[in-house]
CSV table of C-alpha atoms in Angstrom, one decimal:
chain,number,residue,atom,x,y,z
D,1,UNK,CA,90.8,109.4,77.1
D,2,UNK,CA,93.6,111.9,76.7
D,3,UNK,CA,96.2,111.2,79.3
D,4,UNK,CA,99.3,113.4,79.8
D,5,UNK,CA,100.6,111.3,82.7
D,6,UNK,CA,102.4,108.0,82.2
D,7,UNK,CA,99.9,105.9,80.4
D,8,UNK,CA,101.2,102.6,81.7
D,9,UNK,CA,100.1,103.7,85.2
D,10,UNK,CA,96.6,104.7,84.3
D,11,UNK,CA,95.1,102.4,81.6
D,12,UNK,CA,93.7,98.9,82.3
D,13,UNK,CA,90.2,99.3,81.2
D,14,UNK,CA,89.5,95.6,80.8
D,15,UNK,CA,90.3,95.0,84.4
D,16,UNK,CA,88.4,97.9,85.9
D,17,UNK,CA,85.2,96.1,86.7
D,18,UNK,CA,86.8,93.1,88.3
D,19,UNK,CA,89.2,95.2,90.3
D,20,UNK,CA,86.5,97.4,91.5
D,21,UNK,CA,84.7,94.4,92.9
D,22,UNK,CA,87.9,93.2,94.5
D,23,UNK,CA,88.6,96.6,96.0
D,24,UNK,CA,85.3,96.6,97.9
D,25,UNK,CA,86.1,93.2,99.5
D,26,UNK,CA,89.8,92.8,99.9
D,27,UNK,CA,93.3,94.1,99.3
D,28,UNK,CA,95.7,93.4,96.5
D,29,UNK,CA,97.9,90.3,96.2
D,30,UNK,CA,101.1,89.8,98.3
D,31,UNK,CA,103.1,90.7,95.1
D,32,UNK,CA,102.1,94.3,95.7
D,33,UNK,CA,100.5,95.2,99.0
D,34,UNK,CA,97.8,93.4,101.0
D,35,UNK,CA,95.2,95.1,103.1
D,36,UNK,CA,96.7,95.8,106.5
D,37,UNK,CA,95.3,97.1,109.8
D,38,UNK,CA,97.4,98.7,112.5
D,39,UNK,CA,97.1,98.2,116.2
D,40,UNK,CA,95.7,100.9,118.4
D,41,UNK,CA,93.5,103.2,116.4
D,42,UNK,CA,92.2,105.4,119.2
D,43,UNK,CA,91.7,108.2,116.6
D,44,UNK,CA,89.5,106.0,114.4
D,45,UNK,CA,89.9,104.1,111.1
D,46,UNK,CA,91.4,105.3,107.8
D,47,UNK,CA,91.5,103.5,104.5
D,48,UNK,CA,94.3,104.3,102.1
D,49,UNK,CA,94.2,103.3,98.4
D,50,UNK,CA,96.2,104.1,95.3
D,51,UNK,CA,98.0,102.4,92.4
D,52,UNK,CA,100.2,99.4,93.1
D,53,UNK,CA,103.4,100.2,91.2
D,54,UNK,CA,106.5,100.4,93.5
D,55,UNK,CA,106.7,104.2,94.0
D,56,UNK,CA,103.0,104.5,94.8
D,57,UNK,CA,103.3,101.6,97.1
D,58,UNK,CA,106.2,103.3,98.9
D,59,UNK,CA,104.3,106.5,99.4
D,60,UNK,CA,101.2,104.6,100.6
D,61,UNK,CA,103.5,102.9,103.1
D,62,UNK,CA,104.7,106.3,104.3
D,63,UNK,CA,101.1,107.5,104.8
D,64,UNK,CA,100.4,104.2,106.6
D,65,UNK,CA,103.3,104.6,109.0
D,66,UNK,CA,102.6,108.3,109.7
D,67,UNK,CA,98.9,107.8,110.4
D,68,UNK,CA,99.4,104.6,112.4
D,69,UNK,CA,102.0,106.5,114.5
D,70,UNK,CA,99.5,109.3,115.0
D,71,UNK,CA,97.0,106.8,116.5
D,72,UNK,CA,94.8,105.8,113.5
D,73,UNK,CA,93.7,102.3,112.6
D,74,UNK,CA,94.9,102.0,109.0
D,75,UNK,CA,93.9,99.7,106.2
D,76,UNK,CA,95.7,99.9,102.9
D,77,UNK,CA,94.2,98.5,99.6
D,78,UNK,CA,96.2,99.2,96.5
D,79,UNK,CA,94.8,98.5,93.0
D,80,UNK,CA,95.9,98.6,89.4
D,81,UNK,CA,94.6,101.9,88.0
D,82,UNK,CA,93.2,105.2,89.0
D,83,UNK,CA,89.8,104.3,87.4
D,84,UNK,CA,89.3,101.7,90.2
D,85,UNK,CA,89.8,103.8,93.3
D,86,UNK,CA,88.0,106.7,91.6
D,87,UNK,CA,84.9,104.5,90.9
D,88,UNK,CA,81.6,105.7,92.3
D,89,UNK,CA,81.4,105.0,96.1
D,90,UNK,CA,85.1,104.2,96.4
D,91,UNK,CA,87.0,107.5,96.7
D,92,UNK,CA,85.6,109.4,98.3
D,93,UNK,CA,83.5,106.9,100.1
D,94,UNK,CA,85.0,103.7,101.4
D,95,UNK,CA,88.5,105.2,100.7
D,96,UNK,CA,89.7,108.2,102.7
D,97,UNK,CA,93.3,108.9,101.5
D,98,UNK,CA,95.2,108.4,98.2
D,99,UNK,CA,98.7,109.4,97.2
D,100,UNK,CA,98.3,111.3,93.9
D,101,UNK,CA,100.3,113.1,91.2
D,102,UNK,CA,99.2,116.6,90.6
D,103,UNK,CA,99.0,116.8,86.8
D,104,UNK,CA,97.7,113.3,86.5
D,105,UNK,CA,94.8,113.7,88.9
D,106,UNK,CA,94.0,117.2,87.5
D,107,UNK,CA,93.6,115.9,83.9
D,108,UNK,CA,91.8,112.7,85.1
D,109,UNK,CA,89.2,114.7,87.0
D,110,UNK,CA,88.9,117.0,84.0
D,111,UNK,CA,88.0,114.2,81.7
D,112,UNK,CA,85.5,112.8,84.2
D,113,UNK,CA,83.8,116.2,84.3
D,114,UNK,CA,84.2,117.4,80.7
D,115,UNK,CA,84.7,114.3,78.6
D,116,UNK,CA,87.6,112.3,77.2
D,117,UNK,CA,88.5,115.0,74.6
D,118,UNK,CA,88.7,117.8,77.2
D,119,UNK,CA,91.7,120.0,76.8
D,120,UNK,CA,94.2,119.2,79.6
D,121,UNK,CA,94.2,121.6,82.6
D,122,UNK,CA,97.7,120.6,83.8
D,123,UNK,CA,100.7,122.7,82.9
D,124,UNK,CA,104.3,123.0,84.2
D,125,UNK,CA,103.1,125.7,86.6
D,126,UNK,CA,102.4,124.0,90.0
D,127,UNK,CA,100.2,126.7,91.4
D,128,UNK,CA,98.0,127.0,88.3
D,129,UNK,CA,97.7,123.2,88.0
D,130,UNK,CA,96.8,122.9,91.7
D,131,UNK,CA,94.2,125.6,91.4
D,132,UNK,CA,92.5,123.9,88.4
D,133,UNK,CA,92.8,120.5,90.0
D,134,UNK,CA,91.3,121.6,93.4
D,135,UNK,CA,88.3,123.1,91.7
D,136,UNK,CA,87.6,119.8,90.0
D,137,UNK,CA,88.4,117.8,93.1
D,138,UNK,CA,86.0,120.0,95.2
D,139,UNK,CA,83.1,119.0,93.0
D,140,UNK,CA,83.9,115.4,93.7
D,141,UNK,CA,84.3,115.7,97.4
D,142,UNK,CA,88.1,115.5,97.4
D,143,UNK,CA,90.6,117.9,99.0
D,144,UNK,CA,94.1,118.1,97.6
D,145,UNK,CA,96.7,118.8,100.3
D,146,UNK,CA,100.1,120.5,100.0
D,147,UNK,CA,102.1,119.3,97.0
D,148,UNK,CA,105.6,118.0,97.8
D,149,UNK,CA,108.7,119.1,95.9
D,150,UNK,CA,109.0,115.5,94.7
D,151,UNK,CA,108.0,115.3,91.1
D,152,UNK,CA,107.5,112.1,89.1
D,153,UNK,CA,107.1,113.4,85.5
D,154,UNK,CA,108.0,111.9,82.1
D,155,UNK,CA,111.7,112.2,81.4
D,156,UNK,CA,114.2,111.1,78.7
D,157,UNK,CA,117.5,109.4,79.0
D,158,UNK,CA,120.6,108.5,77.0
D,159,UNK,CA,123.7,106.5,77.7
D,160,UNK,CA,126.4,108.2,79.6
D,161,UNK,CA,128.8,107.5,76.7
D,162,UNK,CA,126.4,109.1,74.2
D,163,UNK,CA,126.0,112.1,76.5
D,164,UNK,CA,129.7,112.6,76.9
D,165,UNK,CA,130.4,112.1,73.2
D,166,UNK,CA,127.9,114.7,72.2
D,167,UNK,CA,128.3,117.1,75.1
D,168,UNK,CA,124.8,116.7,76.3
D,169,UNK,CA,123.7,118.3,79.5
D,170,UNK,CA,119.9,118.7,79.0
D,171,UNK,CA,117.3,118.2,76.3
D,172,UNK,CA,118.2,121.5,74.6
D,173,UNK,CA,121.6,120.0,73.9
D,174,UNK,CA,119.9,117.6,71.4
D,175,UNK,CA,118.6,120.4,69.2
D,176,UNK,CA,119.1,119.6,65.6
D,177,UNK,CA,120.2,116.0,66.2
D,178,UNK,CA,118.3,113.1,64.7
D,179,UNK,CA,117.5,110.3,67.2
D,180,UNK,CA,115.4,107.2,67.4
D,181,UNK,CA,113.2,107.3,70.5
D,182,UNK,CA,112.2,104.3,72.6
D,183,UNK,CA,109.0,105.2,74.5
D,184,UNK,CA,105.4,104.4,75.3
D,185,UNK,CA,103.3,103.3,72.3
D,186,UNK,CA,101.2,106.6,72.4
D,187,UNK,CA,104.3,108.9,72.5
D,188,UNK,CA,104.2,110.1,68.9
D,189,UNK,CA,102.7,113.6,68.6
D,190,UNK,CA,102.2,114.0,72.4
D,191,UNK,CA,103.3,117.4,73.7
D,192,UNK,CA,105.0,115.8,76.7
D,193,UNK,CA,106.7,113.2,74.5
D,194,UNK,CA,107.8,113.1,70.8
D,195,UNK,CA,105.6,116.1,69.8
D,196,UNK,CA,107.2,118.3,72.5
D,197,UNK,CA,110.7,117.1,71.7
D,198,UNK,CA,110.3,118.0,68.1
D,199,UNK,CA,108.3,121.3,68.4
D,200,UNK,CA,109.8,122.8,71.6
D,201,UNK,CA,113.4,121.4,71.5
D,202,UNK,CA,113.9,121.1,67.8
D,203,UNK,CA,115.0,117.4,68.1
D,204,UNK,CA,114.5,115.3,64.9
D,205,UNK,CA,112.7,112.1,65.9
D,206,UNK,CA,113.4,109.8,63.0
D,207,UNK,CA,111.4,107.0,64.5
D,208,UNK,CA,109.5,106.1,67.7
D,209,UNK,CA,109.9,102.6,68.9
D,210,UNK,CA,106.8,101.7,71.0
D,211,UNK,CA,108.7,99.6,73.5
D,212,UNK,CA,107.0,101.0,76.6
D,213,UNK,CA,107.6,103.5,79.4
D,214,UNK,CA,110.6,102.6,81.5
D,215,UNK,CA,110.5,99.0,80.4
D,216,UNK,CA,113.5,96.7,80.1
D,217,UNK,CA,113.0,96.7,76.3
D,218,UNK,CA,113.4,100.5,76.3
D,219,UNK,CA,116.5,100.4,78.5
D,220,UNK,CA,118.1,97.7,76.3
D,221,UNK,CA,117.2,99.5,73.1
D,222,UNK,CA,119.2,102.5,74.2
D,223,UNK,CA,122.0,100.5,75.7
D,224,UNK,CA,122.4,98.5,72.5
D,225,UNK,CA,122.3,101.6,70.3
D,226,UNK,CA,119.1,100.7,68.5
D,227,UNK,CA,117.7,104.0,69.8
D,228,UNK,CA,119.5,107.0,71.3
D,229,UNK,CA,116.8,108.3,73.6
D,230,UNK,CA,114.5,106.5,75.9
D,231,UNK,CA,111.4,107.5,78.0
D,232,UNK,CA,111.3,107.0,81.8
D,233,UNK,CA,110.4,109.1,84.8
D,234,UNK,CA,112.2,111.7,86.8
D,235,UNK,CA,112.3,109.4,89.8
D,236,UNK,CA,113.8,106.4,88.0
D,237,UNK,CA,116.4,105.0,90.5
D,238,UNK,CA,117.8,102.4,88.1
D,239,UNK,CA,119.5,104.6,85.5
D,240,UNK,CA,122.9,105.2,87.1
D,241,UNK,CA,123.6,101.5,87.7
D,242,UNK,CA,122.9,100.8,84.0
D,243,UNK,CA,125.2,103.5,82.7
D,244,UNK,CA,122.3,105.8,81.7
D,245,UNK,CA,121.5,109.4,82.6
D,246,UNK,CA,118.5,111.8,82.4
D,247,UNK,CA,118.6,114.9,80.2
D,248,UNK,CA,116.7,117.6,82.2
D,249,UNK,CA,113.5,119.1,80.7
D,250,UNK,CA,115.0,122.6,80.7
D,251,UNK,CA,112.3,124.1,78.6
D,252,UNK,CA,109.4,122.6,80.6
D,253,UNK,CA,107.3,120.5,78.3
D,254,UNK,CA,106.2,118.3,81.2
D,255,UNK,CA,103.1,119.2,83.3
D,256,UNK,CA,103.7,119.5,87.1
D,257,UNK,CA,103.5,116.0,88.6
D,258,UNK,CA,104.2,116.7,92.2
D,259,UNK,CA,103.3,114.1,94.7
D,260,UNK,CA,100.5,115.1,97.1
D,261,UNK,CA,97.9,113.6,99.4
D,262,UNK,CA,94.3,113.5,98.1
D,263,UNK,CA,91.8,113.2,101.0
D,264,UNK,CA,88.1,112.7,101.2
D,265,UNK,CA,86.7,116.1,102.2
D,266,UNK,CA,84.1,114.6,104.5
D,267,UNK,CA,86.8,112.5,106.2
D,268,UNK,CA,89.1,115.5,106.6
D,269,UNK,CA,86.3,117.6,108.2
D,270,UNK,CA,86.1,114.9,110.9
D,271,UNK,CA,89.9,114.4,111.2
D,272,UNK,CA,91.6,117.8,110.4
D,273,UNK,CA,94.8,116.6,112.0
D,274,UNK,CA,95.4,114.3,108.9
D,275,UNK,CA,96.4,117.4,106.9
D,276,UNK,CA,99.1,118.3,109.5
D,277,UNK,CA,100.4,114.7,109.6
D,278,UNK,CA,100.7,114.3,105.8
D,279,UNK,CA,101.8,117.8,105.1
D,280,UNK,CA,104.9,117.1,107.2
D,281,UNK,CA,105.9,114.5,104.7
D,282,UNK,CA,105.2,116.8,101.8
D,283,UNK,CA,107.4,119.4,103.3
D,284,UNK,CA,110.5,117.2,103.2
D,285,UNK,CA,110.0,114.7,100.3
D,286,UNK,CA,112.1,115.6,97.3
D,287,UNK,CA,112.6,114.2,93.8
D,288,UNK,CA,116.2,113.2,94.7
D,289,UNK,CA,114.8,111.3,97.7
D,290,UNK,CA,112.4,109.3,95.5
D,291,UNK,CA,115.2,108.5,93.1
D,292,UNK,CA,117.3,107.1,96.0
D,293,UNK,CA,114.3,105.3,97.6
D,294,UNK,CA,113.2,103.8,94.3
D,295,UNK,CA,116.7,102.6,93.7
D,296,UNK,CA,116.7,100.8,97.1
D,297,UNK,CA,113.5,99.0,96.1
D,298,UNK,CA,114.5,98.2,92.5
D,299,UNK,CA,118.2,97.7,92.7
D,300,UNK,CA,118.6,96.5,96.3
D,301,UNK,CA,115.3,94.5,96.4
D,302,UNK,CA,114.3,96.1,99.7
D,303,UNK,CA,110.7,96.0,100.7
D,304,UNK,CA,108.8,99.3,100.2
D,305,UNK,CA,107.5,99.2,103.8
D,306,UNK,CA,111.0,98.9,105.2
D,307,UNK,CA,112.3,101.7,102.9
D,308,UNK,CA,109.4,103.9,104.0
D,309,UNK,CA,110.0,103.4,107.7
D,310,UNK,CA,113.7,104.0,107.4
D,311,UNK,CA,113.1,107.2,105.5
D,312,UNK,CA,110.5,108.6,107.9
D,313,UNK,CA,112.8,107.9,110.8
D,314,UNK,CA,115.7,109.6,109.1
D,315,UNK,CA,113.5,112.7,108.8
D,316,UNK,CA,112.4,112.6,112.4
D,317,UNK,CA,108.7,112.1,111.4
D,318,UNK,CA,108.2,109.1,113.6
D,319,UNK,CA,109.7,110.6,116.8
């Protein structure tokens, strides 16, 4: 399957069947997030799912808090990959709401509809990507709500020392330079990875080290000088503390990956207020917010649920 979103978040084919069975019967382990039900629930029941990496867990917790506060009885069941909650009968079906990434869900639904070799429908243009994604989502019984400004796209970093020594302010600043790139194993040739860096930015990638997306091995490779450029995401909250910095994608090789709620169309028809509730979060959530909140989880070891609650209160969304 051609995937333009971070592959580490999407691919776990060998576990799909087992996880799908687990999703139907229970939540994930305590290491991520267990199934939870709120008190009250006079507006009815809602089930939230999604992937169980920290950022997605954080956003699912925000949805949980908001819907619980509005009077819904909430259950959260997070899983390993998109394939699991998108399996037949899950979402839409037993699952009502999922935090999604615009370009990722657009291209995923496109491959479901048109095959694994289908040309990606995502692009750096948010409106065009949303239009393409919604058409595909409609056919599956899913409604995509308003995208937030918060964007979690692939990104590239260097050490602060390397940036200062070479006067680097963005990826265009690397034009003509030869670098070793530490990144996901499938980075070579991809338009949102090594291929785009070479073709669009004119950066000479002398070697791609397949050390993984935002892994400790990738960080260490750059910090030790084995590679000069590393792959992570725009919401990586760990970089500053490590003496690393992002180089902005100033020529736009990354597809739009704005966070947005995906909701079962049938569920939304019965509970139209869910759009208003979740759109309020999308209206305030920014990329800088996610960087800070991810840092609290990763660097300060705070629980995603606590970080989510504090953030919502700070924005007046739980008043």
